[in-house]
Coordinates of C-alpha atoms in Angstrom, one line a residue:
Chain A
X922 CA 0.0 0.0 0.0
X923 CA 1.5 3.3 -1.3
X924 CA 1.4 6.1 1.7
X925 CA -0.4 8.7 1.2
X926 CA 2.3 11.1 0.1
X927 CA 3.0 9.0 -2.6
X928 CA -0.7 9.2 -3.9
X929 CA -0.7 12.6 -4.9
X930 CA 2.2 11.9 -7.2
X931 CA 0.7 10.9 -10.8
X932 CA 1.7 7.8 -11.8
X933 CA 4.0 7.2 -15.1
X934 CA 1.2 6.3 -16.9
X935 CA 3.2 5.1 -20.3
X936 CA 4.8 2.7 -18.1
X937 CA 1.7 1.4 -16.8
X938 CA -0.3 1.3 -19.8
X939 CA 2.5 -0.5 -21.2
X940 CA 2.3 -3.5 -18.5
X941 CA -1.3 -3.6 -18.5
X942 CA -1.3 -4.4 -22.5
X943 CA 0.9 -6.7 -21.3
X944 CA -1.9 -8.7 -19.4
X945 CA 0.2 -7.3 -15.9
X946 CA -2.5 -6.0 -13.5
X947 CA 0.0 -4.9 -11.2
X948 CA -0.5 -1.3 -11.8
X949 CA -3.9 -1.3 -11.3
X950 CA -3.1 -0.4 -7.5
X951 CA -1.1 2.6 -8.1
X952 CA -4.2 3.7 -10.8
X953 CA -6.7 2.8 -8.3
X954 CA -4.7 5.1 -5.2
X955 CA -3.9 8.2 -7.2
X956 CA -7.6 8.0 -9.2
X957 CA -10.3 6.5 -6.4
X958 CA -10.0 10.1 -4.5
X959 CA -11.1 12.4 -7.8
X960 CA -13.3 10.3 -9.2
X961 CA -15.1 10.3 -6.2
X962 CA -15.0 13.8 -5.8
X963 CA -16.0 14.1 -9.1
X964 CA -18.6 11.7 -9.4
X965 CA -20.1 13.1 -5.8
X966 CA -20.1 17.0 -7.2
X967 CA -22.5 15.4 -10.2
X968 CA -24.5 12.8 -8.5
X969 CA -24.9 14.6 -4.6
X970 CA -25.7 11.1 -3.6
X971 CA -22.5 9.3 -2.5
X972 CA -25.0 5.8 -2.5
X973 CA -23.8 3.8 -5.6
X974 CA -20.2 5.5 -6.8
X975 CA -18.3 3.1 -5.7
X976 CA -20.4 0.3 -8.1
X977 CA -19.7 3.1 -10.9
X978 CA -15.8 3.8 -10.1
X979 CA -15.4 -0.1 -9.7
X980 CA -17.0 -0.1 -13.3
X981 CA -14.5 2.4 -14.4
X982 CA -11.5 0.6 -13.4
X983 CA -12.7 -2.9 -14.8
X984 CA -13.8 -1.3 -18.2
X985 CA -10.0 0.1 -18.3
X986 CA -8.6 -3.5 -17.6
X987 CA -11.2 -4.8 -20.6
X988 CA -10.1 -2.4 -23.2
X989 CA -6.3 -2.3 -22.0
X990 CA -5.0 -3.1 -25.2
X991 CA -6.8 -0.4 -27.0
X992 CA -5.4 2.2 -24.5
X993 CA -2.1 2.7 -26.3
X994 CA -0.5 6.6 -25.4
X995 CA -1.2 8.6 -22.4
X996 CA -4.0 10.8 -24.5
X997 CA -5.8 7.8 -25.2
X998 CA -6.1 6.7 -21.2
X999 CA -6.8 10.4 -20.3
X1000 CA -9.8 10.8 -22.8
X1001 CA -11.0 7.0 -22.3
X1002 CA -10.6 7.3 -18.3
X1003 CA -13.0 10.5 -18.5
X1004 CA -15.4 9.1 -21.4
X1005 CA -16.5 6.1 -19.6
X1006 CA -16.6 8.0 -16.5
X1007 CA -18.7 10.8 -18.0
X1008 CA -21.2 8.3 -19.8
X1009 CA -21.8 6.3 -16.7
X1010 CA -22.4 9.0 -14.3
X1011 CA -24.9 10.8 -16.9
X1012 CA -26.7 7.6 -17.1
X1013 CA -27.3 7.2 -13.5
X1014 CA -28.1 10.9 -13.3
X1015 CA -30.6 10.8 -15.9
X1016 CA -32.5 7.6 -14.4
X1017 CA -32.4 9.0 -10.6
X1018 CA -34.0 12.6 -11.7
X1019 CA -36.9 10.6 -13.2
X1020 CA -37.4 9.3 -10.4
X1021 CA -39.6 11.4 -7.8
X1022 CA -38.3 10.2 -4.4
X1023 CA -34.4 10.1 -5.6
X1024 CA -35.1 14.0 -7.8
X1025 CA -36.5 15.3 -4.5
X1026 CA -32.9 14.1 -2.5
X1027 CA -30.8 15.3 -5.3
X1028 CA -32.8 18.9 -5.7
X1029 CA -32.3 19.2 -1.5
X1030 CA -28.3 18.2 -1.7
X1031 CA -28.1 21.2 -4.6
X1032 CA -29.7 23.9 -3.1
X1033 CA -27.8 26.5 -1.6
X1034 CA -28.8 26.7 2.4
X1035 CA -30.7 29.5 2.5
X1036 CA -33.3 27.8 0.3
X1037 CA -33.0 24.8 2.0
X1038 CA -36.3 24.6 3.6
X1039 CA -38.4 26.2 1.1
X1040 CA -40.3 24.3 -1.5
X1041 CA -41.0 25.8 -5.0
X1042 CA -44.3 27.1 -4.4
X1043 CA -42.9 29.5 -1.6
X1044 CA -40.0 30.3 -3.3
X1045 CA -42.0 32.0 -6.1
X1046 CA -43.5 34.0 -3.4
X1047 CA -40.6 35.8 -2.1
X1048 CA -37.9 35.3 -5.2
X1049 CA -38.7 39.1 -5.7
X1050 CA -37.7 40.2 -2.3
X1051 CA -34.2 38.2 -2.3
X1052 CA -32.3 40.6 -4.8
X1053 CA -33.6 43.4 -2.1
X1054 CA -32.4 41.9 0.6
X1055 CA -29.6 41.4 -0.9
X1056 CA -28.8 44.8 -1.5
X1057 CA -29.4 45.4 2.1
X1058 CA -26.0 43.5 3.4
X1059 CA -22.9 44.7 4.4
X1060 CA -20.5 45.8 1.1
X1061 CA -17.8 43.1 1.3
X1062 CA -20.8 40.4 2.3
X1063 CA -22.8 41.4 -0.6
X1064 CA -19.3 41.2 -3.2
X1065 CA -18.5 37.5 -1.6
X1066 CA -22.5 36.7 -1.8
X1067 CA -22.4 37.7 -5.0
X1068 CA -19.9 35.8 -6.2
X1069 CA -20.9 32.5 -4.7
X1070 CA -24.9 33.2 -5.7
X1071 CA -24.4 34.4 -9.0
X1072 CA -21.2 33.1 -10.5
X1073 CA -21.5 29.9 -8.5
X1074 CA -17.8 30.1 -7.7
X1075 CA -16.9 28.2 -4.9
X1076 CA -15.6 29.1 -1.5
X1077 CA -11.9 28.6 -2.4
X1078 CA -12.7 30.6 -5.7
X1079 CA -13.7 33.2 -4.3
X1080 CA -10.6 33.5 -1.6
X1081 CA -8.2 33.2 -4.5
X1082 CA -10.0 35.8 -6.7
X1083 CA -10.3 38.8 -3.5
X1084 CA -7.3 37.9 -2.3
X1085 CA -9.0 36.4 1.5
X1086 CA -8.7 33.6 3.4
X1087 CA -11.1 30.6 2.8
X1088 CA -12.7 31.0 6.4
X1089 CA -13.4 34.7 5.7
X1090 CA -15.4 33.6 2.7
X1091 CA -17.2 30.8 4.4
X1092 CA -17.6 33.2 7.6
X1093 CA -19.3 35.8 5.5
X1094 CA -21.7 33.8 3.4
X1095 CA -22.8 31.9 6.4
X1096 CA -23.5 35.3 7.8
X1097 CA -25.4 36.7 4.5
X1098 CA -27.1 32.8 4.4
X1099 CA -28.9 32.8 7.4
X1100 CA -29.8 36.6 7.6
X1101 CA -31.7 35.5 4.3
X1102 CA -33.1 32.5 5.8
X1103 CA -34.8 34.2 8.3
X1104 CA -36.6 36.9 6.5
X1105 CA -37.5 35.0 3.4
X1106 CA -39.2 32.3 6.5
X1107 CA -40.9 35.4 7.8
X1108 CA -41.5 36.5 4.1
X1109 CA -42.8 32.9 3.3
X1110 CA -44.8 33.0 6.8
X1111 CA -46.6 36.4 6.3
X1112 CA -47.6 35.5 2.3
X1113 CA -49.4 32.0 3.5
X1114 CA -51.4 34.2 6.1
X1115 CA -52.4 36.8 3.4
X1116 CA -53.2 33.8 1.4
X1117 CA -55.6 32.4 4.1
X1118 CA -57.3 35.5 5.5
X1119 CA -58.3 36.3 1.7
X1120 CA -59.4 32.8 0.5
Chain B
X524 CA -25.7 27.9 -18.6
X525 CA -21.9 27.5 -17.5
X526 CA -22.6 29.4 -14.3
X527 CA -25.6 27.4 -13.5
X528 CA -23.4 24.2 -13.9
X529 CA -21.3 25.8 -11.8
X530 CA -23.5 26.1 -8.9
X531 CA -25.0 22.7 -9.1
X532 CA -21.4 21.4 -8.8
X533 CA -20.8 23.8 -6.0
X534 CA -24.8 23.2 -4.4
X535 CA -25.4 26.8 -4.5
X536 CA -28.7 26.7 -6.3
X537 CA -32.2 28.4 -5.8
X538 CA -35.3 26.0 -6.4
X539 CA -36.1 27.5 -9.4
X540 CA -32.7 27.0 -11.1
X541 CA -32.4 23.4 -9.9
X542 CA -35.4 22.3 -12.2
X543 CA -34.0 24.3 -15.1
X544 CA -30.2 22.9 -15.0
X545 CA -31.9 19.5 -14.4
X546 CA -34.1 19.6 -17.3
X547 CA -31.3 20.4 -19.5
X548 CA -28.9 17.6 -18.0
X549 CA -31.8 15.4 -18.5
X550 CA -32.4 16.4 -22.7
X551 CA -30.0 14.0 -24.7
X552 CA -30.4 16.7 -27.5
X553 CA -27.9 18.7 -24.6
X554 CA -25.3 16.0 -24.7
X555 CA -22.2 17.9 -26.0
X556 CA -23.2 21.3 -24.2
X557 CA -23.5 18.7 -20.9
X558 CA -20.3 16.9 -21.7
X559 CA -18.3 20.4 -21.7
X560 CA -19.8 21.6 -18.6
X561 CA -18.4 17.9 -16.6
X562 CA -15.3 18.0 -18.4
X563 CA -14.5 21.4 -17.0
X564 CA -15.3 19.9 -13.5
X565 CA -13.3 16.8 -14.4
X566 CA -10.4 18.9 -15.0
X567 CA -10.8 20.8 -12.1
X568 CA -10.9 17.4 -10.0
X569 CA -8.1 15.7 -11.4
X570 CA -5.7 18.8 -11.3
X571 CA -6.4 18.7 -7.6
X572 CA -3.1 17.3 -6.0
X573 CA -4.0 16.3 -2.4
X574 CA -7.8 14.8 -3.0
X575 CA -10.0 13.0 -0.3
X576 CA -10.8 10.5 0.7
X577 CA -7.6 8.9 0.2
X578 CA -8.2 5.3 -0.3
X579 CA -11.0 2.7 -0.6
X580 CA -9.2 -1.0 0.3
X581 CA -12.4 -2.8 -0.2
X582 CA -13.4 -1.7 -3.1
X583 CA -10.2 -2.2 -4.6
X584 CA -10.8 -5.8 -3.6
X585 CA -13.2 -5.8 -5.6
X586 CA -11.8 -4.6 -8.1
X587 CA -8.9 -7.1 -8.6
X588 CA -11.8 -10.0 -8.2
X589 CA -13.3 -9.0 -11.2
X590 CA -10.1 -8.4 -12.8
X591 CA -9.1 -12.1 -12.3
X592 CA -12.3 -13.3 -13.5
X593 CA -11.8 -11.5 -16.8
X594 CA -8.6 -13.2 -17.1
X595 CA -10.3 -16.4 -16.2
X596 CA -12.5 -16.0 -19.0
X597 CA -9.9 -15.0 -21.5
X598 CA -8.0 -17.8 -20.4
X599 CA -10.9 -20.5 -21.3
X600 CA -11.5 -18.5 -24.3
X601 CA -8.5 -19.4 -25.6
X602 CA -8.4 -23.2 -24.8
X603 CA -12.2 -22.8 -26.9
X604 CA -10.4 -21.1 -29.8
X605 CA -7.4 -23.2 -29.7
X606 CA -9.7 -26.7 -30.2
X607 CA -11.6 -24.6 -32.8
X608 CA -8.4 -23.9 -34.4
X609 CA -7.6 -27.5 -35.3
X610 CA -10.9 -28.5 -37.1
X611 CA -10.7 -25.3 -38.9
X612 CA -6.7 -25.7 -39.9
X613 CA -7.5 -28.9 -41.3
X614 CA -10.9 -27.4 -43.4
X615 CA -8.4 -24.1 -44.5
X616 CA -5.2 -26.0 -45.8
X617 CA -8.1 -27.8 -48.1
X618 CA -9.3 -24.3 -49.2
X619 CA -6.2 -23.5 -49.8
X620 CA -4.9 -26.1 -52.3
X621 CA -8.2 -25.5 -54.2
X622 CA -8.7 -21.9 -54.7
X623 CA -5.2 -20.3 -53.1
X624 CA -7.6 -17.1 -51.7
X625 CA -7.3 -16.6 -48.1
X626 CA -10.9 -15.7 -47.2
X627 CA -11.3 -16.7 -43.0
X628 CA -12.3 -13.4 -41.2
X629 CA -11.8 -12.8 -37.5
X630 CA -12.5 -15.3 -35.3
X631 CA -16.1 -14.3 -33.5
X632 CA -14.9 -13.6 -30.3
X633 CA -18.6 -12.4 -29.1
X634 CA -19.8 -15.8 -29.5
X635 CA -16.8 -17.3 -28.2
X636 CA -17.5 -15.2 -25.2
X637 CA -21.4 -16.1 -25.3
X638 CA -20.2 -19.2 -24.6
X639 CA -19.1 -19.3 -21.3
X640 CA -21.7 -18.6 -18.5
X641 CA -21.4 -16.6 -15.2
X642 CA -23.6 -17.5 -12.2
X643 CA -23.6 -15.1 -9.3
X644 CA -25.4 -15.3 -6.3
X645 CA -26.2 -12.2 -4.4
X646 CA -26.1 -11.8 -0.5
X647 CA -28.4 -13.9 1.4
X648 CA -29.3 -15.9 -1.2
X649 CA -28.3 -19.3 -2.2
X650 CA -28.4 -21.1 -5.6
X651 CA -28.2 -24.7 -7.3
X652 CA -27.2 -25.2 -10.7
X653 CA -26.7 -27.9 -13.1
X654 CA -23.3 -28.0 -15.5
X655 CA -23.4 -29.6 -19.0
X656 CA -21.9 -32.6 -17.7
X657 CA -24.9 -33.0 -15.2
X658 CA -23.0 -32.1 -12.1
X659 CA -24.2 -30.2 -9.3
X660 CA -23.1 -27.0 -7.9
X661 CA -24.8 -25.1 -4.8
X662 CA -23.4 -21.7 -5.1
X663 CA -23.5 -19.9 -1.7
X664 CA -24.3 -16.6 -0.9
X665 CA -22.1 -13.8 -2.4
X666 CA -20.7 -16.2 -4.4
X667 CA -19.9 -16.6 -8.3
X668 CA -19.3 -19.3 -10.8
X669 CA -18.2 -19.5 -14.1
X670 CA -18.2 -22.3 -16.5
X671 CA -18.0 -22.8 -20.5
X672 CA -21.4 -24.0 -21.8
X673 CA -20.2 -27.0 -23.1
X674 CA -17.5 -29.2 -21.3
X675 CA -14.2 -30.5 -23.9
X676 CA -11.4 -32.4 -23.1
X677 CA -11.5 -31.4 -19.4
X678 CA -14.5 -29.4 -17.1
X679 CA -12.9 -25.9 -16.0
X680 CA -15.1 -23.8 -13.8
X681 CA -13.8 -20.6 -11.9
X682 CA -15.5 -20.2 -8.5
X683 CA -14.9 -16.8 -6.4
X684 CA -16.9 -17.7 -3.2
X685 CA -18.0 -20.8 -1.9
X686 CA -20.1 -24.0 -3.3
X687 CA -20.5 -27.4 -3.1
X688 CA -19.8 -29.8 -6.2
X689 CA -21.6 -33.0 -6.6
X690 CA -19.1 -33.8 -9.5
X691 CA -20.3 -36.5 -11.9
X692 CA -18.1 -39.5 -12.7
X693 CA -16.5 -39.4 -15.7
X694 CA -12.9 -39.8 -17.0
X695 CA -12.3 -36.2 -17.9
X696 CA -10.7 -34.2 -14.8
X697 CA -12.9 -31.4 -13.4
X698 CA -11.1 -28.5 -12.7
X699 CA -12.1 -25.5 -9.9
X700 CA -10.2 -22.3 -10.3
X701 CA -10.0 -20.4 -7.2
X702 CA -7.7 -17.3 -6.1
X703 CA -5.9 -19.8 -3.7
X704 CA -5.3 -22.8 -6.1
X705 CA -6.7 -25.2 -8.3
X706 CA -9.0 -28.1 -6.9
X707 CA -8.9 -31.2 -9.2
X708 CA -11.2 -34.4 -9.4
X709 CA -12.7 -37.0 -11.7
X710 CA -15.9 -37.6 -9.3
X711 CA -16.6 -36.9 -6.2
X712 CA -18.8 -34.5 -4.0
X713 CA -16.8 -31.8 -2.0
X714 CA -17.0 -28.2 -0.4
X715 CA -14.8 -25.7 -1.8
X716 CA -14.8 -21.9 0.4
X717 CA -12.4 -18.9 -1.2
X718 CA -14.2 -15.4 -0.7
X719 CA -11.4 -12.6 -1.6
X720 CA -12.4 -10.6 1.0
X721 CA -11.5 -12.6 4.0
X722 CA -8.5 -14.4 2.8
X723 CA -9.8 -17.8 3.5
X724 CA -9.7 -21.0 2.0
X725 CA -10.5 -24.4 2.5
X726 CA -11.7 -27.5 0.5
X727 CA -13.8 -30.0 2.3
X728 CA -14.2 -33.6 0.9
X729 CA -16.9 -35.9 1.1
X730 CA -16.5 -38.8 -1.0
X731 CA -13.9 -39.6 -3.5
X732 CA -10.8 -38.2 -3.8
X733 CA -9.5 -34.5 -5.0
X734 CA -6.4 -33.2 -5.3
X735 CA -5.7 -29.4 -4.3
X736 CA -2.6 -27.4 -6.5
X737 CA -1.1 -24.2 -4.8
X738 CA -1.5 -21.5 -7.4
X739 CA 1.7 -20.5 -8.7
X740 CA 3.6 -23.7 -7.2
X741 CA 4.2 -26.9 -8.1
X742 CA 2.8 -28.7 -4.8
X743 CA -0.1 -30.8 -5.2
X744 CA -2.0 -32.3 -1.9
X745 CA -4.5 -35.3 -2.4
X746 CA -7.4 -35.5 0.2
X747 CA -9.0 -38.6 1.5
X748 CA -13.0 -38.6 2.4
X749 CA -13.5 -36.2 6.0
X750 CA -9.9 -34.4 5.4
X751 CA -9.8 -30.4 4.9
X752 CA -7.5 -28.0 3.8
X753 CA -7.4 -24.7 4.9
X754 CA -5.1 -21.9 4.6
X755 CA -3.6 -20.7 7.6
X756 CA -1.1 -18.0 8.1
X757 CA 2.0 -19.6 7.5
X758 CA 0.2 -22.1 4.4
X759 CA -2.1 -25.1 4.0
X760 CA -2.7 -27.7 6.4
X761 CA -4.9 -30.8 5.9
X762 CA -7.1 -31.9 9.0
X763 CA -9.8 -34.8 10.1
X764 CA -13.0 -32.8 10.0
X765 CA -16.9 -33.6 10.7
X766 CA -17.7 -32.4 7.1
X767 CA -21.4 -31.8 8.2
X768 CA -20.0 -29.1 9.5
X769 CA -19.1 -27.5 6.6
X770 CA -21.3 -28.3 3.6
X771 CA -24.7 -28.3 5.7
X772 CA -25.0 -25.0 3.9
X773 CA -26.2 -26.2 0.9
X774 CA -29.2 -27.9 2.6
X775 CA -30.5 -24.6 4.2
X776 CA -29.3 -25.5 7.6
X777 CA -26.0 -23.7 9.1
X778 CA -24.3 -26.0 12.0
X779 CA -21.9 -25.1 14.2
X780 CA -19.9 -26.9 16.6
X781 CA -17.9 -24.8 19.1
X782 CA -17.8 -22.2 16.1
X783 CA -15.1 -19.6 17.7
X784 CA -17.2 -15.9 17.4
X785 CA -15.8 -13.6 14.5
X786 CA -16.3 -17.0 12.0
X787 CA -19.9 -17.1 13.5
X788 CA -20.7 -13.2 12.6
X789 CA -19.1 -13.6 9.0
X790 CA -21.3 -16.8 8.8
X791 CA -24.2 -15.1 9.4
X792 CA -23.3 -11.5 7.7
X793 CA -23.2 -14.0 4.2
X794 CA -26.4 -16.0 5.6
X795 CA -28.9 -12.8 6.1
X796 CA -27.3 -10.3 4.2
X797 CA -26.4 -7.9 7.0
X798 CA -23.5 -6.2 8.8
X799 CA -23.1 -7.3 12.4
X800 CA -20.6 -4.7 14.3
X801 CA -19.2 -5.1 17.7
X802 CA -15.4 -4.1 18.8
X803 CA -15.6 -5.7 22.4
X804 CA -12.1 -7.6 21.9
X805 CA -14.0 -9.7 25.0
X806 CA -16.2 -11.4 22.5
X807 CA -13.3 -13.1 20.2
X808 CA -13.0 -15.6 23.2
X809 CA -17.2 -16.7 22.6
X810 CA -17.6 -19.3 20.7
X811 CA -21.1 -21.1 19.5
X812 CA -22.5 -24.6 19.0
X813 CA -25.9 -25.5 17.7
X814 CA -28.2 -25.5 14.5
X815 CA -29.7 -22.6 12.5
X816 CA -32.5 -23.7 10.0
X817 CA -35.8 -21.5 9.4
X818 CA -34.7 -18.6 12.1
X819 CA -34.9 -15.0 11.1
X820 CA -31.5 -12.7 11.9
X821 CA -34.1 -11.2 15.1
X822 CA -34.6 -14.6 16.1
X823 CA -30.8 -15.6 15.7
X824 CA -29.7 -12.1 17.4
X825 CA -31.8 -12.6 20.3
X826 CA -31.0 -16.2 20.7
X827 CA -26.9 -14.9 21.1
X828 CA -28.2 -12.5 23.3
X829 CA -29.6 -14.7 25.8
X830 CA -26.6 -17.2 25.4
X831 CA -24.1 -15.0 26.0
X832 CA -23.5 -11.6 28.2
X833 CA -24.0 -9.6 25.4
X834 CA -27.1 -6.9 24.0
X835 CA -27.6 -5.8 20.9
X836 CA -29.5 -3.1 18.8
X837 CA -30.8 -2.6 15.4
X838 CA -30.2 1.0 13.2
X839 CA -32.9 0.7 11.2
X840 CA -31.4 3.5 8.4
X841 CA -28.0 2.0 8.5
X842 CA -29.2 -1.5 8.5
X843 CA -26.2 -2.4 10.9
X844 CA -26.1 -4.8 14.1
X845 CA -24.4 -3.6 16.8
X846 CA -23.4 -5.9 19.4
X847 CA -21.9 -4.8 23.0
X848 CA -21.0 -6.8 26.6
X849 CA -23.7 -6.4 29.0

């Protein structure tokens, strides 16, 4: 088992796709330690559900091993690797959004917090009001909301671009996140009253 | 649409956007639009150079047992194509003389391929199954078998798992493949255990004889009716055993006689098809005799826990026993 420094190191891939057209699985291990961490990442950012990509990286790897001999220069193993990767996790994607119980887990694991516990119909109440409140935060909480809202940049992203620390970021869009939460529940609250009193 | 993409990856969407990047994802008239929007993540991903989580041991174990059954297959491909190759060699020089035009196309490796079947038998379940030469095969749970659909000069299956083989008589050898070794007989019923993930092995005879090959050696072990071999840390050893033991499985009956505890929870874990937990070191030194038959895992979970000092509890969500000392 290679240690973990060693895994960040990319393996010499035209060695190992030479031994593995050789029938020599040996490599597989080195393949498996530096891949299994990005493909998970990977396939996690697409799917949100971390239930089943295991099955689909495992797939991956023995798909590689089958079509070993066609995989003949590192360009061919970097656009294979991410082509049978790609068409997989699309597949699954597709399938578990037409399904209603699975869609409904994926939409909540996409959502950005401050939505988290509104459903559509309530969100088309108050969408009009967010850009408002919005406008009403702090300069440099506004920029960083910005940023993440709009541009979907992530936290990291975002530090690298203004020149901050990660925590900053994260510190500041918690903030702006759960000032929102609050009035858009009051917001949400008060339009379901006028809705009831008027019926 | 990039930005949307963007914030799906990064789970920063409002409700609204998630059914409008989700409807376009799930349009096939999309496809090259969605395949540049996960390439950009994919390069993102694999240009990250210290990634989590770092490793997944059991799935690579995995991994490498489907690996070697691929090669197991190519392997008895090629003893198919090679005894194809002999009737056809003789047909071809023939053509040859007569019209001088090379004209045989690829070989059809699909059909070649069709050819050999693959039995596998998920968790908790059991199955029987009949080979071409009329033997008999009870493939255990988790377990998987391969075999070419018709039998030639000799019977080669590939077992990853455990079954039992009521092998019929005949005068062509009948050959098990396992991780550990090969297990070779003419006719005879025996017991043959090799799941990858344990690292165990063993071979259990009945009647007849067998005779067990180390892979990658030369040494060959023959065992009498009652005898065992079973890997151990430091090789194989061959042992007197009550063989009821260990092929009442294949009846629907799991017996155990002074069973020590860990071999007990991986018994059952295969038999039920669930994850039993517990890290009391304490409970290594249990060990269980008696019969299971028609007992649900409640019934079998409460039964330990009147036997022994120990409790245990369900996680329904999970679906993990946890077992702890009273």
């Amino acid at each position: 088992m290679n240690s973990p420094e060693q895994m960040t190191v990319k393996p010499d891939l035209d060695k190992i796709i030479a031994a593995l057209a050789n029938d020599n699985e040996a490599p597989m291990e080195e393949l498996f330690n530096y891949y299994y961490p990005r493909l998970f990442n990977f396939s996690r950012k697409f799917l949100k559900i971390e239930e089943g990509i295991d099955d689909i990286i495992q797939e991956v790897f023995v798909k590689i091993w089958q079509n070993r001999k066609k995989i003949n220069s590192e360009a061919t193993f970097n656009s294979y690797i991410f082509t049978i990767t790609r068409n997989l996790l699309l597949n699954e994607l597709r399938s578990r959004l037409n399904n209603k119980k699975t869609r409904d887990e994926i939409r909540s694991l996409s959502l950005a917090q401050e939505y988290s516990s509104l459903d559509e119909i309530e969100y088309n109440d108050v969408k009009g009001k967010v850009d408002q409140l919005i406008n009403t935060l702090p300069e440099r909480q506004k920029e960083i909301f910005v940023l993440s809202r709009t541009e979907g940049l992530s936290h990291k992203e975002i530090a690298e671009k203004l020149g901050i620390s990660t925590k900053t970021v994260e510190y500041h869009i918690t903030q702006s996140s759960r000032f929102l939460k609050e009035k858009l529940k009051n917001l949400g609250f008060i339009s379901f009253l006028w809705v009831y009193l008027f019926l | 649409m990039k930005n949307l993409f963007k914030k799906y990856y990064h789970s920063l969407l409002s409700p609204g956007e998630f059914s409008e990047v989700t409807d376009f994802i799930g349009n096939k008239k999309n496809d090259s639009a969605v395949f540049n929007q996960m390439k950009s993540l994919w390069n993102e991903q694999m240009s990250e150079s210290n990634a989590e989580p770092v490793t997944n041991s059991a799935l690579f174990t995995r991994i490498k047992e489907s690996i070697w059954l691929e090669k197991q297959k190519a392997a008895q491909r090629k003893i198919t194509v090679y005894t194809w190759g002999l009737r056809i060699a003789a047909v071809l020089v023939v053509a040859l003389v007569i019209s001088n035009i090379f004209f045989l196309s690829k070989p059809e490796q699909n059909n070649l391929a069709a050819q050999l079947q693959t039995i596998t038998t998920p968790m908790g379940a059991k199955s029987k199954i009949v080979l071409p030469d009329s033997s008999i095969v009870w493939l255990n749970s988790g377990s998987t078998l391969s075999y070419p659909q018709q039998f030639g000069k000799n019977r080669p299956v590939t077992l990853v798992g455990e079954a039992y083989f009521e092998v019929a008589k005949n005068e062509t050898p009948f050959l098990v493949s396992t991780q550990y070794g090969d297990v070779k007989v003419k006719g005879t019923s025996f017991n043959v255990k090799a799941y990858t993930d344990d690292n165990a092995f063993e071979t259990t005879l009945e009647e007849g004889v067998v005779a067990f090959k180390v892979k990658n050696t030369e040494n060959e072990v023959t065992l009498q009716p009652g005898e065992q071999i079973e890997k151990t840390a430091t090789g194989f050893i061959v042992k007197q055993v009550e063989t009821k033991y260990y092929t009442s499985w294949k009846d629907g009956k799991l017996l155990f006689n002074k069973e020590p505890f860990p071999d007990f929870i991986k018994k059952l874990e295969r038999w039920y098809n669930v994850k039993i937990e517990y890290s009391d070191p304490e409970l290594d030194k249990l060990w269980y005799t008696g019969t299971i038959e028609m007992e649900t895992i409640s019934e079998v979970m409460e039964m330990i826990s009147k036997a022994a000092p120990v409790k245990y509890c369900f996680n329904n969500k999970t679906r993990v026993f946890t077992i702890k000392a009273k």
